[in-house]
mmCIF file of C-alpha atoms in Angstrom:
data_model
loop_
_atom_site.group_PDB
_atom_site.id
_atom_site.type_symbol
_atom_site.label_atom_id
_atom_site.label_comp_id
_atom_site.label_asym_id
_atom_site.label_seq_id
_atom_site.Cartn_x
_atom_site.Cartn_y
_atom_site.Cartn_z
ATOM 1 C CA UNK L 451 111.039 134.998 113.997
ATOM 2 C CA UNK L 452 109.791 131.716 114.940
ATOM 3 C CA UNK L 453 108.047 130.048 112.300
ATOM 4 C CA UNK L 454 106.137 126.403 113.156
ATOM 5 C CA UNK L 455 105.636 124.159 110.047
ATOM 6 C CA UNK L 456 102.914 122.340 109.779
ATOM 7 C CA UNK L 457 103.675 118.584 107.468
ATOM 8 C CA UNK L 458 107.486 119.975 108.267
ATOM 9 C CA UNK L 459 109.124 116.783 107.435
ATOM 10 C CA UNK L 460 107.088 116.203 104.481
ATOM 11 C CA UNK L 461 108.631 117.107 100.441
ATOM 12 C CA UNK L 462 107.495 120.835 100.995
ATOM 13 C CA UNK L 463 108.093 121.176 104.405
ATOM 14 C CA UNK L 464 111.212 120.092 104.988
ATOM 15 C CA UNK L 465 113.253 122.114 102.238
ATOM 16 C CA UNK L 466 111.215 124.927 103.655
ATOM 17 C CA UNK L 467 112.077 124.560 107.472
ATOM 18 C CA UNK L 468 115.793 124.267 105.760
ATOM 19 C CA UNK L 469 115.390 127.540 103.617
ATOM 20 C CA UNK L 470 113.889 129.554 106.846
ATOM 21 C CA UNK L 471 116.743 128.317 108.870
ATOM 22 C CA UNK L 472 119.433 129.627 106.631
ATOM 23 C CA UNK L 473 118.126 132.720 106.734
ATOM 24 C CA UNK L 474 118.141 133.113 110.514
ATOM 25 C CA UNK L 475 114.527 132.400 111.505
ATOM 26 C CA UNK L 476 113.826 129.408 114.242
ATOM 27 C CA UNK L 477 111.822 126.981 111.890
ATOM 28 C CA UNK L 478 110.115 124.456 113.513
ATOM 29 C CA UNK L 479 109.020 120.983 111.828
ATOM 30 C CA UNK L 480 105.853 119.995 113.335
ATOM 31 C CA UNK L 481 104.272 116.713 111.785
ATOM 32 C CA UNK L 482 103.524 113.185 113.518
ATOM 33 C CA UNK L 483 106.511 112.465 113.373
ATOM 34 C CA UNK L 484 107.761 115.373 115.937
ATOM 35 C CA UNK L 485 104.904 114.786 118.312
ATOM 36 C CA UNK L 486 102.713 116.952 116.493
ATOM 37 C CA UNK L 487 99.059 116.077 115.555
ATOM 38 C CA UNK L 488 96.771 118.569 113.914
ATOM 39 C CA UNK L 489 93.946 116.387 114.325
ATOM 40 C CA UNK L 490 93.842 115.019 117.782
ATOM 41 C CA UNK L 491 95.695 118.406 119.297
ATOM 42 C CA UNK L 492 98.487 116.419 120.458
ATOM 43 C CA UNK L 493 101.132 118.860 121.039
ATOM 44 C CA UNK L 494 99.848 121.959 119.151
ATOM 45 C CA UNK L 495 100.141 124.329 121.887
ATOM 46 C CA UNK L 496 103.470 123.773 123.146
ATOM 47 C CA UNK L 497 104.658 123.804 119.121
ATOM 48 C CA UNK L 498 103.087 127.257 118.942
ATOM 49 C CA UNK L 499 104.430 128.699 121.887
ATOM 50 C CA UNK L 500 105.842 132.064 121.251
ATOM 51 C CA UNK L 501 105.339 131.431 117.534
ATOM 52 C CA UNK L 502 104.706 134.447 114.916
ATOM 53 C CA UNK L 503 103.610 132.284 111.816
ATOM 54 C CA UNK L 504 101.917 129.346 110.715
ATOM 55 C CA UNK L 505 102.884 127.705 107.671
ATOM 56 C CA UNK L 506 100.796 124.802 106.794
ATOM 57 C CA UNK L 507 101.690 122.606 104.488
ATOM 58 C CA UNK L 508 100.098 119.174 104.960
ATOM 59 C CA UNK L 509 98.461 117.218 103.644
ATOM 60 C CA UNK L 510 95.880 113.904 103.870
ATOM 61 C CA UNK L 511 97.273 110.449 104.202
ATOM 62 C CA UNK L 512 93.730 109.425 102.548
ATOM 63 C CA UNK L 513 92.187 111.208 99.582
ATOM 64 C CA UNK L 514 89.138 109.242 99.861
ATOM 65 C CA UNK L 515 86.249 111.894 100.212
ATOM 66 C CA UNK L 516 85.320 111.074 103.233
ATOM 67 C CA UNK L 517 88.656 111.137 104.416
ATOM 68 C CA UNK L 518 90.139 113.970 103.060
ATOM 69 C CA UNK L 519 87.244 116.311 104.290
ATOM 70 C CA UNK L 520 87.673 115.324 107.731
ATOM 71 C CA UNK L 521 91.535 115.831 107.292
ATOM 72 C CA UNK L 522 91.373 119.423 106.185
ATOM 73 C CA UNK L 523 88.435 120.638 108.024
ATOM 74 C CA UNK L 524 89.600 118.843 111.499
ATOM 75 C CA UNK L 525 93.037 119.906 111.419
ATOM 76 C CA UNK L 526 92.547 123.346 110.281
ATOM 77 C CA UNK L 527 90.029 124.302 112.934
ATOM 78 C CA UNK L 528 92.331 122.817 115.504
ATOM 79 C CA UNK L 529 94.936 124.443 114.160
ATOM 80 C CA UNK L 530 93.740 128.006 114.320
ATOM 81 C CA UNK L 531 91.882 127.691 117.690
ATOM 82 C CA UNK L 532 95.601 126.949 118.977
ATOM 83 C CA UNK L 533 96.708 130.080 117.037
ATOM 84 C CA UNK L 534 94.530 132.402 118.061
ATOM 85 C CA UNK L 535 95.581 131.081 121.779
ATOM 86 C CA UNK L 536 98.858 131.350 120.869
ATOM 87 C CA UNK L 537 98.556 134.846 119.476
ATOM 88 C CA UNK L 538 100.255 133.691 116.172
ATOM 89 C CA UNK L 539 99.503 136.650 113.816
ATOM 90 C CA UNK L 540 100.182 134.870 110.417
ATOM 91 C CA UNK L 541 98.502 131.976 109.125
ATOM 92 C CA UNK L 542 100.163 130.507 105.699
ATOM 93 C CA UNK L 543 98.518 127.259 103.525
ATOM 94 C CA UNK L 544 99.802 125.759 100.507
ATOM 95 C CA UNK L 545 96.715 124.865 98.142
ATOM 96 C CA UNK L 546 96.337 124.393 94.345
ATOM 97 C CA UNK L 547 96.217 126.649 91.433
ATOM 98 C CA UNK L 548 92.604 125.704 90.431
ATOM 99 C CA UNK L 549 90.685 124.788 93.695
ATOM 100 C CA UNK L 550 87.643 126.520 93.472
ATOM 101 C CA UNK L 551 87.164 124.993 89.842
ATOM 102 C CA UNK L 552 87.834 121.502 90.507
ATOM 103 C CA UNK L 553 84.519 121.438 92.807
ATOM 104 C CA UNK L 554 83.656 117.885 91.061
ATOM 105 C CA UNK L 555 86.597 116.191 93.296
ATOM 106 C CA UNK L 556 86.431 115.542 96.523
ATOM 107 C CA UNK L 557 90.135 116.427 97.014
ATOM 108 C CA UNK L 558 89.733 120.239 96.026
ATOM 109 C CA UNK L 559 86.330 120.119 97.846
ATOM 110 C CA UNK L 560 88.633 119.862 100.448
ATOM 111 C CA UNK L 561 90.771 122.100 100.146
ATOM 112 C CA UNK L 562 88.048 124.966 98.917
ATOM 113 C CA UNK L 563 86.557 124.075 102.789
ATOM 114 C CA UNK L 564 89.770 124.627 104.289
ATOM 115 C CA UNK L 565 90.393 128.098 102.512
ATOM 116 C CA UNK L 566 87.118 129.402 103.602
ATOM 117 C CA UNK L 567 87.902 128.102 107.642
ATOM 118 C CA UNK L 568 91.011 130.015 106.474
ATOM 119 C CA UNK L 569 89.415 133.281 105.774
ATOM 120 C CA UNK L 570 86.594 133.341 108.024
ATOM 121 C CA UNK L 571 89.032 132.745 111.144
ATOM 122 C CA UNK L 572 90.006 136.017 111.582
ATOM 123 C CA UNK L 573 93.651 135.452 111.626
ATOM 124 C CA UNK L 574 95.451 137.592 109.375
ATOM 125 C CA UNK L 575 96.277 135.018 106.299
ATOM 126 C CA UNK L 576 98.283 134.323 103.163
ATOM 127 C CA UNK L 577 97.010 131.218 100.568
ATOM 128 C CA UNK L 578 99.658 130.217 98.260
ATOM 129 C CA UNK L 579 98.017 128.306 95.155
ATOM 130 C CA UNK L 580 100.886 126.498 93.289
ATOM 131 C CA UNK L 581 100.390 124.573 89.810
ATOM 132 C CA UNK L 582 101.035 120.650 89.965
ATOM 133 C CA UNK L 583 105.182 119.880 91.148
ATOM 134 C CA UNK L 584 107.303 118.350 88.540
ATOM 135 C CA UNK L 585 107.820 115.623 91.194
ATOM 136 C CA UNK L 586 103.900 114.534 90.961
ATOM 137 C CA UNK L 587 104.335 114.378 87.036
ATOM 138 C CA UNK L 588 105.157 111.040 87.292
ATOM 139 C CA UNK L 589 101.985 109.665 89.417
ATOM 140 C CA UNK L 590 100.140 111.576 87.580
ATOM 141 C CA UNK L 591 100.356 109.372 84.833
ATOM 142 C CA UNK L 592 100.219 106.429 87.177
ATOM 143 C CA UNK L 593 96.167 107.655 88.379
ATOM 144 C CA UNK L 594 95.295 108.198 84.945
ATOM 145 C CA UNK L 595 96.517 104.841 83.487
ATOM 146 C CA UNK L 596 93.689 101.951 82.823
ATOM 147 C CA UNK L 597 95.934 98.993 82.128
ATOM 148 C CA UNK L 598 98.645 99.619 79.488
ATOM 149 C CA UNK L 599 96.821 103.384 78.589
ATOM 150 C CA UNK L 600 97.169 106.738 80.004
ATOM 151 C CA UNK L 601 94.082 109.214 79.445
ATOM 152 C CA UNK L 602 94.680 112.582 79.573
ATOM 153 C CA UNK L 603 92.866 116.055 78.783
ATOM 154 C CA UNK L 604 94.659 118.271 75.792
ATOM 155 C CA UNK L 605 94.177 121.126 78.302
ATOM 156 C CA UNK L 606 97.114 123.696 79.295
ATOM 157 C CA UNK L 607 99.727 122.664 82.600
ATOM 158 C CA UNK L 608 102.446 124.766 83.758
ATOM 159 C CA UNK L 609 104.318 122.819 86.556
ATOM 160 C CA UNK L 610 106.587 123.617 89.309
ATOM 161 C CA UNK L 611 110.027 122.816 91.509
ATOM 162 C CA UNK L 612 109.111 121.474 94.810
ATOM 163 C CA UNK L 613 111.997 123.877 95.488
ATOM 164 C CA UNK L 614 110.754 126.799 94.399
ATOM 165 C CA UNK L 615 107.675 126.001 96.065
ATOM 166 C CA UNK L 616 109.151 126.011 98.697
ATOM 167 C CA UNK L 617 110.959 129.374 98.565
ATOM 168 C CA UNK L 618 107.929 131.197 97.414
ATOM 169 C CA UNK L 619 106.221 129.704 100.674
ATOM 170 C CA UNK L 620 108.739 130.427 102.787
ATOM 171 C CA UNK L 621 108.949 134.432 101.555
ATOM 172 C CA UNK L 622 105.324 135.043 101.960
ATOM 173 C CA UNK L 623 105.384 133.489 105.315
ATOM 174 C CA UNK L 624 108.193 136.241 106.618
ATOM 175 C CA UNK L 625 106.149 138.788 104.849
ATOM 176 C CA UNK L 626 102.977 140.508 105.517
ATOM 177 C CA UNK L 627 99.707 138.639 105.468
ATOM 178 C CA UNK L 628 97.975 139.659 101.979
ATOM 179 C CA UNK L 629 94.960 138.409 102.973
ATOM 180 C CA UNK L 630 93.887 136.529 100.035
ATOM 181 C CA UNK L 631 95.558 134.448 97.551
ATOM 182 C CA UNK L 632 99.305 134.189 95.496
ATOM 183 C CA UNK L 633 99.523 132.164 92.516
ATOM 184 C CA UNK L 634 102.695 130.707 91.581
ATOM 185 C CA UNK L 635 103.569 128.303 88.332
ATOM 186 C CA UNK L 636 106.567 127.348 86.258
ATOM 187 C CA UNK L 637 108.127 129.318 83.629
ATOM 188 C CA UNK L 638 106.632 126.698 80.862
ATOM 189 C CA UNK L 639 103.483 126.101 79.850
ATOM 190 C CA UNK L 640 102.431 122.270 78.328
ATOM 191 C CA UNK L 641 99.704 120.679 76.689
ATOM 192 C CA UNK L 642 99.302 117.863 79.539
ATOM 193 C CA UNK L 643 99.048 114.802 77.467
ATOM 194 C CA UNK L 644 101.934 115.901 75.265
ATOM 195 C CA UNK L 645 104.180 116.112 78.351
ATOM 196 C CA UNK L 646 102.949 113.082 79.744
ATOM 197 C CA UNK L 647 103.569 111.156 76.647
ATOM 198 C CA UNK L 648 107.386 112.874 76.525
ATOM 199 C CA UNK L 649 108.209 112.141 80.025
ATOM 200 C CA UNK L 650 106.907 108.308 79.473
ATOM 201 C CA UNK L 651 109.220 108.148 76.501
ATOM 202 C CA UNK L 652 111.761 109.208 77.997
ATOM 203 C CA UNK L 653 111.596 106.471 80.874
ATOM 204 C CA UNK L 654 111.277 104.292 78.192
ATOM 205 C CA UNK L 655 107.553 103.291 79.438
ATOM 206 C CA UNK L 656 105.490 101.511 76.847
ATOM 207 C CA UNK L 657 102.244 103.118 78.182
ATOM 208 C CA UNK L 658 100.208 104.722 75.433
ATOM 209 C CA UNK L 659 98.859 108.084 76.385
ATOM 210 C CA UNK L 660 95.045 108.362 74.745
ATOM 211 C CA UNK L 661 94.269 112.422 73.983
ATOM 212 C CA UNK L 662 90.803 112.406 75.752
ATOM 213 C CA UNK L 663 88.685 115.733 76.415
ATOM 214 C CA UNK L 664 86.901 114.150 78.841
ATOM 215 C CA UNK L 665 89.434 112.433 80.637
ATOM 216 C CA UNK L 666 88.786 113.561 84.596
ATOM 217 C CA UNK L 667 91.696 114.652 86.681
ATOM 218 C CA UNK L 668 91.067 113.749 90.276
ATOM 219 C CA UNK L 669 87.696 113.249 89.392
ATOM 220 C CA UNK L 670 86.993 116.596 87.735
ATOM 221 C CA UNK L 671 86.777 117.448 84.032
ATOM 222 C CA UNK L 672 89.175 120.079 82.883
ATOM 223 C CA UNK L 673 88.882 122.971 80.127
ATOM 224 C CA UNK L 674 91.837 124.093 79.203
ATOM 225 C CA UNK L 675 92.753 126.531 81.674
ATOM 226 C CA UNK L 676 91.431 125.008 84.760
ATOM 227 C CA UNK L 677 95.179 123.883 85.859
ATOM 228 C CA UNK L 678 96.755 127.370 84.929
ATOM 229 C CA UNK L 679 97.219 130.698 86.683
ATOM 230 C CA UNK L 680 96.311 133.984 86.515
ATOM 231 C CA UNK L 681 98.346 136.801 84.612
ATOM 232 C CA UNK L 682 99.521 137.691 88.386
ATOM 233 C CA UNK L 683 100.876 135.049 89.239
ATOM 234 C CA UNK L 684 104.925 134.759 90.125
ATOM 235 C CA UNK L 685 107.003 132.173 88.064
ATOM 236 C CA UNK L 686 109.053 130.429 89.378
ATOM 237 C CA UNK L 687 112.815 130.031 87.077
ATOM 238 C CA UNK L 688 113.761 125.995 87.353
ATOM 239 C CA UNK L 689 112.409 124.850 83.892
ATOM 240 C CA UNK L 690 110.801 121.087 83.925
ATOM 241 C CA UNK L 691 113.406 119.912 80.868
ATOM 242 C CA UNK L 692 116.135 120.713 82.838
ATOM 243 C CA UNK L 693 114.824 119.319 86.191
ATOM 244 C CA UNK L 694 114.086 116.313 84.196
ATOM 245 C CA UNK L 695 117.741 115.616 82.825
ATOM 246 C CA UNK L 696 118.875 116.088 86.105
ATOM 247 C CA UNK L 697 116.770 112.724 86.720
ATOM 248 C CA UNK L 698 118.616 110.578 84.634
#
């Protein structure tokens, strides 16, 4: 089938138009970069042509709140108006474990108004929600650090390979629509600050990590299960130690 990915040539979407591809399907990588612009409409409908799935996987170049609204609620309603032309009968997103209780950020604000343009479109639909990639472990700290400190909430984080990612997107996007939401997750769960502070050390960073309760991530407090799954969820079998020794 033809499958057009939206953000193709981005960390996600480009070891998924390369997974789709081995197995057979015509993956297409539609971003900027290709002449593809969800939120002017710059060459959505010839992208789409003869297309039988969606998979969107971008993301905002601004996470200002402003910004990051416009982002997903622009692009998304573009992009399903040119579905619906198209007669694409599978629309995919990748969102975050954890959206609809990270209201206090404007990110997930986001991202909770582009699920519900999602599921009021119509459009037969599959939302993947996957927990934080190992990849972003790493800038997380960076966001959270106030000069030489790194504040983090002892709350419960259970990341994932960008790779696995990946394949769990591209599997539900060459299934059938579920109409509603998969979780996926790692096969380990952390306390965040611990891992934080054990990555850092490993680097050899002389950051201090601070345990702090009320220490917001992307602007929202956390309890301890906000960034976790439910029991349903799929895990994934790359574990974050040995994705990290591979770093070295």
């Amino acid at each position: 089938m033809k499958v057009v990915v939206i953000g193709g040539t981005g960390l996600i979407g480009s070891k998924l138009v390369g997974k789709l591809s081995a197995y057979g399907h015509e993956a297409v990588a539609a971003s900027p970069n290709t002449g593809v612009n969800t939120l002017t409409g710059e060459g959505l409908a010839e992208a789409l042509q003869d297309a039988s799935v969606v998979v969107d996987v971008s993301n905002s170049p601004s996470w200002a709140d402003e910004d990051v609204m416009d982002f997903f609620r622009t692009s998304t309603t573009n992009l399903l108006k040119a579905e619906a032309d198209a007669g694409v009968t599978h629309h995919v997103a990748l969102s975050v474990v954890g959206t609809d209780r990270l209201q206090e950020s404007g990110y997930f604000r986001a991202k909770q108004a582009q699920e519900e343009l999602i599921k009021d479109s119509g459009t037969p639909y599959s939302i993947v929600h996957a927990t934080q990639f190992f990849e972003f472990v790493n800038g997380l700290a960076d966001i959270s650090t106030e000069g030489d400190t790194v504040r983090l909430a002892p709350v419960k984080f259970q990341p994932i390979y960008s790779d696995d990612v990946a394949a769990a997107v591209g599997r539900t996007a060459v299934g059938t629509p579920v109409n509603g939401v998969v979780e996926i997750a790692g096969p380990d769960v952390f306390q965040l600050d611990e891992l934080i502070r054990q990555v850092l050390a490993d680097k050899n960073d002389t950051r201090t990590v601070v345990t702090d309760p009320s220490a917001p991530y992307s602007g929202a407090e956390l309890k301890e299960t906000t960034l976790v799954p439910g029991p349903d969820a799929h895990i994934a079998e790359t574990r974050f130690t040995d994705w990290l020794g591979q770093q070295r």
